[in-house]
Coordinates of C-alpha atoms in Angstrom, one line a residue:
Chain A
M1227 CA -26.4 -21.3 -31.8
A1228 CA -23.0 -20.0 -30.6
F1229 CA -20.4 -19.3 -33.2
N1230 CA -18.1 -22.3 -33.7
S1231 CA -14.9 -21.7 -35.8
K1232 CA -14.4 -25.5 -36.0
D1233 CA -17.7 -26.2 -37.8
T1234 CA -15.9 -25.8 -41.1
A1235 CA -18.8 -27.0 -43.3
A1236 CA -21.0 -24.1 -42.1
F1237 CA -18.7 -21.5 -43.8
K1238 CA -19.1 -20.2 -47.3
G1239 CA -17.9 -17.3 -49.4
V1240 CA -14.8 -15.1 -49.8
W1241 CA -14.6 -11.8 -48.0
V1242 CA -12.3 -8.8 -48.4
F1243 CA -11.9 -6.0 -45.9
C1244 CA -11.8 -2.8 -48.0
E1245 CA -10.1 -0.2 -45.8
Q1246 CA -11.0 3.5 -46.2
R1247 CA -9.2 6.5 -44.9
D1248 CA -10.9 9.8 -45.0
G1249 CA -13.7 8.1 -47.0
V1250 CA -11.4 7.0 -49.8
I1251 CA -10.9 3.3 -50.3
L1252 CA -7.3 2.2 -50.4
G1253 CA -5.9 0.5 -53.5
T1254 CA -5.2 -2.6 -51.4
G1255 CA -8.9 -3.3 -51.3
Y1256 CA -9.2 -3.4 -55.1
Q1257 CA -6.1 -5.6 -55.3
L1258 CA -7.5 -8.1 -52.8
L1259 CA -10.9 -8.1 -54.5
S1260 CA -9.2 -8.9 -57.8
E1261 CA -7.4 -11.8 -56.2
G1262 CA -10.4 -12.9 -54.1
R1263 CA -12.5 -13.1 -57.4
K1264 CA -10.2 -15.9 -58.6
L1265 CA -10.5 -17.8 -55.3
A1266 CA -14.3 -17.3 -55.3
D1267 CA -14.6 -18.5 -58.9
D1268 CA -12.5 -21.6 -58.1
L1269 CA -14.8 -22.3 -55.1
G1270 CA -18.0 -21.4 -56.9
V1271 CA -19.0 -19.0 -54.1
E1272 CA -19.8 -15.3 -53.6
L1273 CA -17.1 -12.6 -53.2
C1274 CA -18.0 -9.9 -50.7
G1275 CA -16.4 -6.6 -50.0
L1276 CA -16.6 -5.3 -46.4
L1277 CA -16.8 -1.5 -46.0
L1278 CA -16.8 0.2 -42.6
G1279 CA -17.1 3.9 -42.1
D1280 CA -19.5 6.8 -41.7
K1281 CA -21.6 8.3 -44.4
I1282 CA -20.0 6.0 -47.0
N1283 CA -20.2 7.2 -50.6
Q1284 CA -22.4 4.7 -52.4
D1285 CA -20.5 5.2 -55.6
Y1286 CA -17.4 4.0 -53.9
A1287 CA -19.3 1.0 -52.6
K1288 CA -20.6 0.2 -56.1
A1289 CA -17.1 0.5 -57.5
L1290 CA -16.0 -2.5 -55.5
G1291 CA -18.3 -4.5 -57.7
G1292 CA -16.2 -3.3 -60.7
Y1293 CA -13.3 -5.1 -59.2
G1294 CA -15.2 -8.3 -58.7
A1295 CA -17.4 -8.0 -55.5
D1296 CA -20.8 -9.7 -55.9
R1297 CA -21.9 -8.1 -52.7
V1298 CA -20.8 -5.3 -50.6
Y1299 CA -21.6 -5.2 -46.9
I1300 CA -21.8 -1.6 -45.8
C1301 CA -21.3 -0.9 -42.1
E1302 CA -22.0 2.7 -41.2
H1303 CA -21.8 4.4 -37.8
P1304 CA -20.4 7.7 -36.5
L1305 CA -17.9 5.6 -34.4
L1306 CA -16.6 3.8 -37.5
K1307 CA -15.6 7.1 -39.3
D1308 CA -12.0 6.6 -38.3
Y1309 CA -10.3 3.3 -37.4
T1310 CA -10.3 2.1 -33.8
T1311 CA -9.2 -1.5 -33.0
D1312 CA -12.2 -2.0 -30.7
G1313 CA -14.9 -0.6 -33.0
Y1314 CA -13.8 -2.3 -36.1
T1315 CA -13.1 -5.6 -34.5
K1316 CA -16.5 -5.7 -32.9
V1317 CA -18.5 -4.9 -36.0
I1318 CA -16.5 -7.2 -38.2
C1319 CA -16.6 -10.1 -35.8
D1320 CA -20.4 -9.7 -35.3
L1321 CA -20.9 -9.9 -39.1
V1322 CA -18.5 -12.9 -39.5
E1323 CA -20.3 -14.7 -36.8
E1324 CA -23.6 -14.2 -38.5
K1325 CA -22.6 -14.7 -42.2
K1326 CA -19.7 -17.2 -41.8
P1327 CA -17.3 -16.6 -44.7
E1328 CA -14.7 -19.4 -45.4
I1329 CA -11.9 -17.0 -46.4
F1330 CA -11.3 -13.5 -45.2
L1331 CA -8.6 -11.3 -46.7
I1332 CA -7.2 -8.1 -45.1
G1333 CA -4.7 -5.7 -46.6
A1334 CA -1.5 -5.7 -44.5
T1335 CA -1.4 -1.9 -43.9
N1336 CA -0.5 -0.6 -40.5
I1337 CA -4.2 -0.7 -39.7
G1338 CA -4.8 -4.1 -41.3
R1339 CA -2.0 -5.6 -39.3
D1340 CA -3.6 -4.2 -36.1
L1341 CA -7.1 -5.4 -37.0
G1342 CA -6.3 -8.9 -38.5
P1343 CA -4.8 -10.6 -35.4
R1344 CA -7.4 -9.0 -33.1
V1345 CA -10.2 -10.4 -35.2
A1346 CA -8.6 -13.8 -35.7
A1347 CA -8.1 -14.1 -31.9
R1348 CA -11.7 -13.2 -31.2
L1349 CA -13.0 -15.7 -33.8
N1350 CA -10.6 -18.4 -32.6
T1351 CA -9.1 -19.0 -36.0
G1352 CA -5.8 -18.9 -37.7
L1353 CA -4.2 -15.9 -39.5
T1354 CA -1.4 -16.0 -42.0
A1355 CA 0.5 -12.7 -42.3
D1356 CA 1.9 -11.0 -45.4
C1357 CA 1.0 -13.6 -48.0
T1358 CA 2.4 -13.3 -51.5
H1359 CA 0.4 -16.0 -53.2
L1360 CA -3.0 -17.7 -52.6
D1361 CA -4.6 -20.8 -54.0
V1362 CA -7.6 -23.0 -53.3
D1363 CA -7.3 -25.2 -56.4
V1364 CA -4.7 -28.0 -56.1
A1365 CA -3.8 -28.1 -59.8
K1366 CA -3.2 -24.3 -59.8
Y1367 CA -1.1 -24.6 -56.6
K1368 CA 1.0 -27.3 -58.3
D1369 CA 1.5 -25.1 -61.3
F1370 CA 2.6 -22.3 -59.0
L1371 CA 5.1 -24.6 -57.3
R1372 CA 6.5 -25.8 -60.6
T1373 CA 7.6 -22.3 -61.6
T1374 CA 8.5 -21.0 -58.2
S1375 CA 9.9 -23.8 -56.1
N1376 CA 12.5 -26.5 -55.9
I1377 CA 9.8 -29.1 -55.1
D1378 CA 9.5 -32.1 -57.4
V1379 CA 5.8 -31.5 -57.9
D1380 CA 5.0 -34.7 -59.8
N1381 CA 6.5 -37.0 -57.2
T1382 CA 5.0 -35.2 -54.2
K1383 CA 1.7 -36.1 -52.6
F1384 CA -0.9 -33.3 -52.4
E1385 CA -4.2 -33.6 -50.5
E1386 CA -7.1 -33.0 -52.8
N1387 CA -9.2 -30.4 -51.1
Q1388 CA -10.1 -26.7 -51.5
N1389 CA -8.4 -25.5 -48.3
L1390 CA -6.7 -22.1 -48.7
K1391 CA -3.0 -22.6 -49.4
A1392 CA -1.3 -19.3 -48.4
T1393 CA 2.3 -18.8 -49.3
R1394 CA 4.6 -16.3 -47.7
P1395 CA 8.3 -15.8 -47.2
A1396 CA 9.3 -17.3 -43.9
F1397 CA 12.3 -17.4 -41.5
G1398 CA 13.3 -13.9 -42.0
G1399 CA 12.6 -14.2 -45.7
H1400 CA 15.1 -17.0 -46.5
L1401 CA 12.6 -19.6 -47.3
M1402 CA 9.0 -19.8 -48.7
A1403 CA 6.3 -21.5 -46.7
T1404 CA 2.8 -22.4 -47.6
I1405 CA 0.5 -22.2 -44.6
I1406 CA -2.9 -23.9 -44.2
C1407 CA -5.7 -23.6 -41.6
P1408 CA -7.6 -26.8 -42.2
D1409 CA -9.7 -27.1 -39.1
Y1410 CA -10.9 -23.6 -38.4
R1411 CA -12.8 -20.9 -40.3
P1412 CA -12.6 -18.4 -41.6
Q1413 CA -9.2 -18.9 -43.1
M1414 CA -7.7 -15.5 -42.6
C1415 CA -4.8 -13.8 -44.4
T1416 CA -3.2 -10.5 -44.6
V1417 CA -1.6 -9.4 -47.9
R1418 CA 0.9 -6.5 -48.3
P1419 CA -0.2 -3.5 -50.5
G1420 CA 1.0 -3.9 -54.1
V1421 CA 1.5 -7.7 -53.9
M1422 CA -1.7 -8.6 -55.9
Q1423 CA -2.5 -6.9 -59.2
T1424 CA -5.7 -5.0 -59.6
A1425 CA -7.9 -6.4 -62.4
P1426 CA -9.4 -3.9 -65.0
Y1427 CA -12.5 -2.2 -63.8
N1428 CA -15.6 -3.8 -65.1
E1429 CA -18.7 -1.6 -65.6
A1430 CA -21.1 -4.5 -66.1
T1431 CA -20.2 -6.3 -62.8
A1432 CA -20.3 -3.0 -61.0
A1433 CA -23.9 -2.5 -62.1
K1434 CA -24.8 -6.0 -60.7
T1435 CA -23.3 -5.6 -57.3
V1436 CA -25.6 -6.0 -54.4
L1437 CA -25.2 -3.3 -51.8
E1438 CA -26.3 -4.5 -48.4
T1439 CA -26.4 -2.1 -45.4
V1440 CA -25.7 -3.9 -42.1
A1441 CA -27.4 -2.9 -38.9
V1442 CA -24.4 -1.9 -36.8
K1443 CA -24.5 -2.5 -33.0
L1444 CA -21.9 -0.3 -31.6
D1445 CA -21.7 1.9 -28.5
A1446 CA -19.1 4.4 -27.3
A1447 CA -18.5 2.1 -24.3
D1448 CA -17.3 -0.6 -26.7
I1449 CA -14.3 1.5 -27.6
Q1450 CA -11.6 1.6 -24.9
V1451 CA -9.4 4.2 -26.5
D1452 CA -9.9 7.9 -27.3
L1453 CA -8.7 8.9 -30.7
V1454 CA -7.5 12.5 -30.1
E1455 CA -6.3 13.3 -33.7
I1456 CA -5.1 12.0 -37.0
K1457 CA -2.3 14.0 -38.6
K1458 CA -1.3 13.5 -42.2
S1459 CA 2.4 13.5 -42.8
A1460 CA 3.6 16.8 -44.4
K1461 CA 6.5 14.9 -45.9
K1462 CA 5.6 13.4 -49.3
L1463 CA 6.1 9.7 -49.3
V1464 CA 8.0 8.0 -52.1
D1465 CA 5.6 6.2 -54.5
L1466 CA 7.6 3.0 -55.0
V1467 CA 4.5 0.9 -56.0
G1468 CA 3.6 3.2 -58.9
A1469 CA 7.2 3.9 -60.0
D1470 CA 8.4 2.7 -63.5
V1471 CA 12.0 2.8 -62.4
V1472 CA 13.4 2.0 -58.9
V1473 CA 17.0 2.2 -58.0
S1474 CA 17.6 0.3 -54.8
V1475 CA 20.5 0.1 -52.5
G1476 CA 21.4 -2.7 -50.0
R1477 CA 24.0 -3.5 -47.4
G1478 CA 26.7 -2.9 -50.0
I1479 CA 26.5 0.8 -49.3
S1480 CA 27.6 0.3 -45.7
A1481 CA 31.2 1.3 -46.4
D1482 CA 30.0 4.8 -47.2
P1483 CA 26.2 5.0 -46.8
K1484 CA 26.0 8.7 -47.7
R1485 CA 27.9 8.3 -51.0
G1486 CA 25.9 5.1 -51.7
L1487 CA 22.6 6.9 -51.4
E1488 CA 23.9 9.7 -53.6
I1489 CA 24.9 7.2 -56.3
A1490 CA 21.4 5.7 -56.2
E1491 CA 19.7 9.2 -56.3
E1492 CA 21.8 10.3 -59.3
M1493 CA 21.0 7.1 -61.2
A1494 CA 17.3 7.4 -60.3
N1495 CA 17.3 11.1 -61.5
V1496 CA 18.8 10.1 -64.8
L1497 CA 16.3 7.3 -65.3
G1498 CA 13.3 9.2 -64.0
G1499 CA 12.8 6.9 -61.1
V1500 CA 12.8 6.7 -57.3
V1501 CA 15.2 5.3 -54.7
G1502 CA 14.4 2.1 -52.9
A1503 CA 16.3 0.2 -50.3
S1504 CA 16.6 -3.2 -48.8
R1505 CA 15.6 -4.0 -45.3
A1506 CA 19.2 -3.8 -43.9
V1507 CA 19.5 -0.2 -45.1
V1508 CA 16.1 0.8 -43.5
D1509 CA 16.9 -1.1 -40.3
A1510 CA 20.2 0.7 -40.1
G1511 CA 18.2 4.0 -40.1
L1512 CA 19.9 5.2 -43.3
I1513 CA 16.6 5.9 -45.2
P1514 CA 13.0 6.1 -44.1
A1515 CA 10.8 3.0 -44.1
D1516 CA 8.6 4.1 -47.0
H1517 CA 11.6 3.4 -49.3
Q1518 CA 11.8 -0.3 -48.3
V1519 CA 11.2 -2.9 -51.0
G1520 CA 10.5 -6.5 -49.9
Q1521 CA 8.1 -8.6 -48.0
T1522 CA 7.9 -6.3 -45.0
G1523 CA 8.2 -3.2 -47.3
K1524 CA 6.6 -2.5 -50.7
T1525 CA 6.2 -4.8 -53.6
V1526 CA 7.1 -3.1 -56.9
H1527 CA 6.4 -4.1 -60.5
A1528 CA 8.9 -1.7 -62.1
K1529 CA 9.9 -1.5 -65.8
I1530 CA 13.5 -1.2 -64.6
Y1531 CA 14.7 -2.3 -61.2
V1532 CA 18.3 -1.6 -60.4
A1533 CA 19.8 -3.4 -57.3
L1534 CA 23.0 -1.9 -56.1
G1535 CA 24.8 -3.9 -53.4
I1536 CA 21.8 -6.0 -52.6
S1537 CA 22.5 -9.6 -52.0
G1538 CA 18.9 -10.8 -52.6
A1539 CA 17.3 -12.4 -49.6
I1540 CA 14.0 -14.0 -50.4
Q1541 CA 12.2 -11.4 -48.5
H1542 CA 13.7 -8.7 -50.8
L1543 CA 13.1 -10.8 -53.9
A1544 CA 9.5 -11.2 -53.0
G1545 CA 9.1 -7.4 -53.4
M1546 CA 10.8 -6.9 -56.7
Q1547 CA 11.3 -10.1 -58.7
D1548 CA 8.3 -9.4 -61.0
S1549 CA 9.9 -6.3 -62.3
E1550 CA 10.3 -6.4 -66.1
C1551 CA 14.1 -5.7 -66.3
I1552 CA 16.3 -6.3 -63.3
I1553 CA 19.9 -4.9 -63.3
A1554 CA 22.1 -6.1 -60.4
V1555 CA 25.5 -4.8 -59.4
N1556 CA 27.2 -6.7 -56.6
K1557 CA 30.7 -7.5 -55.6
N1558 CA 29.8 -11.1 -54.8
G1559 CA 29.3 -12.9 -58.1
S1560 CA 27.4 -15.7 -56.5
A1561 CA 24.8 -13.4 -54.7
P1562 CA 21.2 -14.7 -55.1
I1563 CA 20.2 -11.4 -56.7
F1564 CA 21.9 -12.6 -59.9
D1565 CA 19.5 -15.5 -60.0
V1566 CA 16.6 -13.1 -60.8
A1567 CA 18.6 -10.4 -62.6
T1568 CA 18.1 -9.8 -66.3
Y1569 CA 21.6 -8.3 -66.4
G1570 CA 24.3 -8.6 -63.8
I1571 CA 27.6 -6.9 -63.3
T1572 CA 30.0 -8.3 -60.7
G1573 CA 31.6 -5.2 -59.3
D1574 CA 31.8 -2.5 -56.7
L1575 CA 28.7 -0.3 -56.7
F1576 CA 30.8 2.7 -55.7
K1577 CA 32.7 2.3 -59.0
V1578 CA 30.2 0.8 -61.3
G1579 CA 27.2 2.9 -60.2
P1580 CA 28.5 6.3 -61.3
M1581 CA 29.9 4.8 -64.5
L1582 CA 26.5 3.3 -65.3
T1583 CA 24.7 6.6 -64.5
E1584 CA 27.2 8.4 -66.8
A1585 CA 26.6 5.9 -69.7
I1586 CA 22.8 6.3 -69.3
A1587 CA 23.0 10.1 -69.2
K1588 CA 25.2 10.0 -72.3
Y1589 CA 22.7 7.8 -74.1
K1590 CA 19.8 10.1 -73.1
A1591 CA 21.6 13.2 -74.2
S1592 CA 22.2 11.7 -77.6
K1593 CA 18.5 11.2 -78.0
V1594 CA 17.5 14.8 -77.3
Chain B
M939 CA 2.6 -0.3 -11.1
K940 CA 3.7 -3.3 -13.1
I941 CA 5.1 -3.2 -16.6
I942 CA 5.4 -6.5 -18.4
V943 CA 7.6 -6.6 -21.5
C944 CA 7.3 -9.6 -23.9
V945 CA 10.6 -10.3 -25.5
K946 CA 11.8 -13.0 -28.0
Q947 CA 15.1 -14.5 -28.7
V948 CA 15.4 -14.9 -32.5
P949 CA 18.0 -16.3 -35.0
D950 CA 20.0 -13.6 -36.5
T951 CA 18.5 -13.6 -39.9
S952 CA 20.5 -10.6 -41.1
G953 CA 23.5 -12.9 -41.7
K954 CA 23.9 -16.3 -43.3
V955 CA 21.0 -18.6 -42.7
A956 CA 21.6 -22.3 -42.1
V957 CA 19.1 -24.5 -43.8
K958 CA 18.5 -28.1 -43.0
E959 CA 18.0 -30.8 -45.7
D960 CA 14.3 -30.8 -45.2
G961 CA 14.1 -27.1 -46.1
T962 CA 13.5 -25.8 -42.6
M963 CA 15.8 -23.4 -40.8
D964 CA 18.5 -24.9 -38.7
R965 CA 18.1 -22.7 -35.6
A966 CA 20.7 -24.5 -33.6
A967 CA 23.4 -23.6 -36.1
M968 CA 22.6 -19.9 -36.1
A969 CA 23.6 -17.1 -33.8
T970 CA 20.7 -15.7 -31.7
I971 CA 19.9 -12.1 -30.8
S972 CA 17.3 -10.3 -28.9
N973 CA 14.5 -9.3 -31.3
P974 CA 15.2 -5.7 -32.2
D975 CA 11.7 -4.2 -31.8
D976 CA 11.5 -5.9 -28.4
M977 CA 14.5 -3.9 -27.2
N978 CA 12.6 -0.7 -28.1
A979 CA 9.7 -2.1 -26.0
L980 CA 12.0 -2.7 -23.1
E981 CA 13.5 0.7 -23.4
A982 CA 10.1 2.3 -23.3
A983 CA 9.3 0.4 -20.1
L984 CA 12.6 1.4 -18.5
Q985 CA 11.9 5.0 -19.4
I986 CA 8.6 4.9 -17.6
K987 CA 10.4 3.3 -14.6
D988 CA 13.0 6.0 -14.7
A989 CA 10.3 8.6 -14.2
N990 CA 8.2 6.4 -11.8
P991 CA 10.6 4.5 -9.5
D992 CA 7.8 2.5 -8.0
A993 CA 7.2 0.7 -11.3
K994 CA 8.3 -2.9 -11.6
V995 CA 9.5 -4.1 -15.0
I996 CA 9.1 -7.8 -15.7
V997 CA 10.5 -9.3 -18.9
L998 CA 8.6 -12.3 -20.1
S999 CA 9.6 -14.7 -22.8
M1000 CA 8.6 -18.1 -24.2
G1001 CA 11.3 -20.3 -25.6
P1002 CA 13.8 -23.0 -24.9
P1003 CA 16.0 -22.8 -21.7
P1004 CA 18.9 -21.0 -23.5
T1005 CA 16.6 -18.0 -23.7
E1006 CA 17.9 -17.2 -20.3
S1007 CA 20.9 -15.4 -21.8
M1008 CA 18.7 -12.9 -23.4
L1009 CA 16.6 -12.4 -20.3
R1010 CA 19.7 -11.9 -18.2
E1011 CA 20.7 -9.1 -20.7
C1012 CA 17.3 -7.5 -20.2
L1013 CA 17.9 -7.6 -16.4
A1014 CA 21.3 -6.1 -16.9
M1015 CA 19.7 -3.3 -18.9
G1016 CA 17.5 -2.5 -15.9
A1017 CA 14.5 -4.9 -15.8
D1018 CA 13.6 -6.0 -12.3
E1019 CA 12.5 -9.5 -12.8
A1020 CA 12.5 -12.1 -15.6
L1021 CA 10.1 -14.9 -16.3
L1022 CA 10.7 -17.7 -18.9
V1023 CA 7.8 -19.8 -20.0
S1024 CA 9.4 -23.0 -21.2
S1025 CA 8.1 -26.5 -21.8
R1026 CA 8.1 -29.2 -24.5
E1027 CA 4.3 -28.9 -24.7
F1028 CA 4.7 -25.3 -25.9
G1029 CA 6.9 -26.2 -28.8
G1030 CA 5.8 -25.7 -32.5
A1031 CA 3.3 -23.0 -31.5
D1032 CA 1.9 -20.6 -34.1
T1033 CA 1.1 -17.0 -33.2
Y1034 CA -2.4 -18.0 -31.8
A1035 CA -1.1 -20.7 -29.5
T1036 CA 1.9 -18.6 -28.5
S1037 CA -0.4 -15.7 -27.5
S1038 CA -2.6 -18.1 -25.5
T1039 CA 0.4 -19.3 -23.5
L1040 CA 1.8 -15.8 -22.9
T1041 CA -1.7 -14.6 -22.0
A1042 CA -2.0 -17.3 -19.3
A1043 CA 1.4 -16.2 -17.9
I1044 CA 0.4 -12.6 -17.8
R1045 CA -2.9 -13.5 -16.1
K1046 CA -0.9 -15.4 -13.5
L1047 CA 1.4 -12.4 -12.9
G1048 CA -1.8 -10.4 -12.5
L1049 CA -2.8 -7.3 -14.4
E1050 CA -4.3 -4.3 -12.6
Q1051 CA -5.4 -0.8 -13.5
G1052 CA -2.3 1.2 -14.2
D1053 CA -0.3 -1.7 -15.6
I1054 CA 1.1 -1.8 -19.1
V1055 CA 2.1 -4.7 -21.3
F1056 CA 4.8 -3.9 -23.9
C1057 CA 5.7 -5.9 -27.0
G1058 CA 7.8 -5.3 -30.1
R1059 CA 5.8 -4.8 -33.2
Q1060 CA 7.1 -8.0 -34.8
A1061 CA 9.9 -10.6 -34.5
I1062 CA 12.4 -10.8 -37.4
D1063 CA 12.1 -14.6 -37.8
G1064 CA 8.4 -14.6 -38.5
D1065 CA 7.5 -11.0 -39.2
T1066 CA 3.9 -11.5 -38.4
A1067 CA 3.2 -8.8 -35.9
Q1068 CA 0.3 -10.9 -34.6
V1069 CA 1.3 -12.1 -31.1
G1070 CA 0.9 -8.6 -29.5
P1071 CA -2.7 -7.9 -30.6
Q1072 CA -3.7 -11.5 -29.9
I1073 CA -2.5 -11.3 -26.4
A1074 CA -4.4 -8.0 -26.0
E1075 CA -7.6 -9.7 -27.3
K1076 CA -7.2 -12.7 -25.0
L1077 CA -6.6 -10.5 -22.0
G1078 CA -9.6 -8.3 -23.1
I1079 CA -7.5 -5.1 -22.9
P1080 CA -7.1 -2.3 -25.4
Q1081 CA -4.1 -2.3 -27.7
V1082 CA -2.1 0.3 -29.7
T1083 CA 0.3 -1.0 -32.3
Y1084 CA 3.2 0.8 -34.2
V1085 CA 3.8 3.1 -31.2
T1086 CA 6.4 5.8 -31.9
G1087 CA 5.7 8.1 -28.9
I1088 CA 4.5 7.6 -25.3
E1089 CA 3.5 10.2 -22.8
Y1090 CA 2.7 8.9 -19.3
K1091 CA 1.5 11.5 -16.8
D1092 CA -0.5 11.0 -13.6
G1093 CA -1.5 7.6 -14.7
Q1094 CA -2.8 8.9 -18.1
L1095 CA -1.3 7.3 -21.1
T1096 CA -1.2 9.1 -24.5
V1097 CA 0.5 7.4 -27.4
R1098 CA 1.4 8.2 -30.9
R1099 CA 0.7 5.5 -33.5
E1100 CA 2.4 5.5 -36.8
L1101 CA 0.4 5.3 -40.1
E1102 CA 2.0 5.0 -43.6
D1103 CA 0.8 8.5 -44.3
G1104 CA 0.9 10.2 -40.9
Y1105 CA 0.1 9.3 -37.3
M1106 CA -2.7 9.1 -34.8
T1107 CA -2.7 10.4 -31.3
I1108 CA -4.5 8.1 -28.9
K1109 CA -5.5 8.2 -25.3
V1110 CA -5.7 4.7 -23.9
K1111 CA -7.0 3.3 -20.7
T1112 CA -4.8 0.9 -18.6
P1113 CA -4.2 -1.9 -18.4
C1114 CA -3.3 -1.9 -22.1
L1115 CA -0.9 -3.4 -24.5
L1116 CA 1.4 -1.4 -26.7
T1117 CA 3.6 -2.7 -29.6
C1118 CA 6.7 -0.6 -30.3
I1119 CA 8.8 0.2 -33.4
K1120 CA 12.3 1.3 -33.6
E1121 CA 11.4 5.0 -34.3
L1122 CA 10.2 5.1 -30.6
N1123 CA 13.6 5.2 -28.9
T1124 CA 17.2 4.0 -28.8
P1125 CA 17.6 1.1 -26.4
R1126 CA 20.1 1.6 -23.7
Y1127 CA 23.2 -0.5 -23.2
M1128 CA 23.7 -2.8 -20.3
S1129 CA 25.5 -1.0 -17.4
V1130 CA 28.5 -2.5 -15.7
S1131 CA 26.6 -2.6 -12.4
G1132 CA 23.6 -4.1 -14.3
I1133 CA 25.7 -6.9 -15.6
V1134 CA 27.2 -7.6 -12.2
G1135 CA 23.7 -7.5 -10.6
C1136 CA 21.7 -9.4 -13.2
Y1137 CA 22.3 -12.9 -11.7
A1138 CA 21.1 -11.7 -8.3
K1139 CA 17.7 -10.5 -9.7
P1140 CA 14.6 -12.8 -9.6
Y1141 CA 14.6 -15.2 -12.5
E1142 CA 11.8 -17.8 -12.8
V1143 CA 10.9 -20.6 -15.2
W1144 CA 7.3 -21.7 -15.6
D1145 CA 6.6 -24.9 -17.3
F1146 CA 3.3 -26.4 -18.6
N1147 CA 2.3 -27.5 -15.1
A1148 CA 2.8 -24.0 -13.7
L1149 CA 0.2 -22.6 -16.2
S1150 CA -2.2 -25.6 -16.3
G1151 CA -4.3 -24.0 -13.5
D1152 CA -5.4 -21.5 -16.1
P1153 CA -8.7 -22.9 -17.7
T1154 CA -7.5 -22.0 -21.2
I1155 CA -4.3 -24.0 -20.9
T1156 CA -4.5 -27.7 -21.8
V1157 CA -2.3 -29.9 -24.0
E1158 CA -4.8 -29.3 -26.7
T1159 CA -4.5 -25.5 -26.6
V1160 CA -0.8 -25.0 -26.6
G1161 CA 2.1 -25.7 -28.9
L1162 CA 1.7 -27.4 -32.2
K1163 CA -1.7 -29.0 -31.1
G1164 CA -3.1 -25.6 -30.2
S1165 CA -2.1 -24.0 -33.5
P1166 CA -4.9 -23.4 -36.0
T1167 CA -2.3 -22.8 -38.8
Q1168 CA 0.1 -25.4 -40.0
V1169 CA 3.1 -25.4 -42.4
Y1170 CA 1.9 -27.3 -45.5
K1171 CA 5.0 -27.1 -47.6
S1172 CA 8.2 -25.1 -47.3
F1173 CA 10.6 -24.6 -50.1
S1174 CA 13.4 -22.5 -51.7
P1175 CA 12.9 -20.8 -55.0
P1176 CA 14.5 -22.6 -57.9
V1177 CA 17.6 -21.1 -59.4
K1178 CA 16.4 -19.1 -62.4
G1179 CA 19.7 -18.2 -63.9
A1180 CA 18.0 -16.9 -67.0
G1181 CA 19.8 -13.5 -66.9
T1182 CA 23.0 -12.4 -68.6
M1183 CA 26.1 -11.8 -66.6
L1184 CA 28.2 -9.1 -68.3
E1185 CA 32.0 -9.4 -68.5
G1186 CA 34.0 -6.9 -66.6
A1187 CA 33.0 -4.0 -64.4
D1188 CA 34.3 -0.9 -66.2
K1189 CA 33.1 1.9 -68.5
A1190 CA 32.9 -0.5 -71.5
T1191 CA 30.7 -2.8 -69.5
C1192 CA 28.3 0.0 -68.5
E1193 CA 28.1 1.2 -72.2
Q1194 CA 27.5 -2.4 -73.3
L1195 CA 24.6 -2.6 -70.8
V1196 CA 23.1 0.7 -72.0
S1197 CA 23.2 -0.6 -75.6
L1198 CA 21.5 -3.8 -74.5
L1199 CA 18.8 -1.8 -72.8
E1200 CA 18.4 0.3 -76.0
E1201 CA 18.1 -2.8 -78.2
K1202 CA 15.4 -4.3 -76.0
H1203 CA 13.6 -1.0 -75.9
I1204 CA 13.9 -0.9 -72.1
I1205 CA 15.2 2.7 -72.1

């Protein structure tokens, strides 16, 4: 029978695309499996990891089980060694059409954001980009809204079903929206790296994982591009996601961007951290995109997050509000950043920034 | 050679955002701009045209009638023709339905070997980056996203695609679709002669009926009805206000903050 994305009852299970580059699985895959595990448990279904590549290391495949996968589909083919839109889309869609998962999660890397929409269009289903929260259980969704929204949850009607409720910042990151895809399957989402937390590795579940090798049907003629080369960047990228301390700058530095960035670097050096930036600063070309914190950048869970001259649009807050201690310096005392800040100072970052760095340096020196 | 550039007029979300009482964005109350990545896409098309004067650059948009102002600007920058797809039926479309409508328009314009479709990577109001790849899939042509370099010689297209940790170099057959990011180029300004001439250039509006000859276009496949995804709830975060605002903004304030951080074992 032909594949029909509207036959919702025929779909079962939660899938996660586990992207590999050079044979190494990206952290996003583990994060999404950890999140997918919760969804699969709420639904009472199987969680499957999907691994495409060539000569895949079986230990890596097995490791996906340690993060929650009941089953790992292994798709191996010389043409799958490196990513191509056509090759990966064909193999994934063939398998989805055969196995029919109800939920399919993809990491929103540059590759995932190329693959996701192509797959969704071929399967004739919906795709929600860059989700920051996922629920299938209505009670859990209500709990989520109670702590994160202005909705009067107890006086609002909710349909009792297990459709995926995918929440993301919307309208340029000024509002949150929960998106559903009630009439089509699979319900597809992309999730930014670092947004979901990786669960601890579990030896016992890894041992139980079923590895299933898929018979891949792929031909060179299926791929309409010719991948000439892949070059790794010589420049070391900033590790925002793994950093304990992030000092970020926003539009407030625009009066003197060079000095503003210096102030952030000095503070980051003293605190042993790295420099982040809001979207405005990245869009203005003042700092490379790998420094961007927020929905379209990186999500950080820092011990200390300093926001200098950042007003705090939702899309930025989405990337940093789970940090343990947030220090905000902004000239505008009513800036939304102060709503999430642990400590706030109303003042000019060009004046307060260096003074704060000095005070921290003095404290650190006194402890040596 | 035909180059089609998909462009979108978006609310300027970098400034103040007007929110209606029901929690949705009040687009009418906000200034609009041409989506930034789309201007890089247009510049890329115009550069190919600079080197290949036979090429015809067509800008294509879907949106309400006022979108004309953006399309005229594109013509003033150097595009040859503009096409607006606009109809009540197309309203409320998600990325899937939007791509179906734009695909039908591109099909009607006709795509041949040698032609290129350009899009921006993503629009700043939705940030999904989905419409470009979905158009490519529905047209059945290859795509390359996150393009930061283009070499077009003797009909052979080689592009550079940005990765987080490097880049890929890809040779791609035409017709194809490329999505562009700001690192690709710096969009040109409108020229004075361009502005003078932009109202004399071909400008067309296609409504639902103009596209309904396409077998994929029915009232069920476009706009809100043709959208697999729906907004279930939209909301603002609650005011947390749990933090401590410190008095003053001087040396003493900074020292007070450091002692607080020490007390709480944060540093």
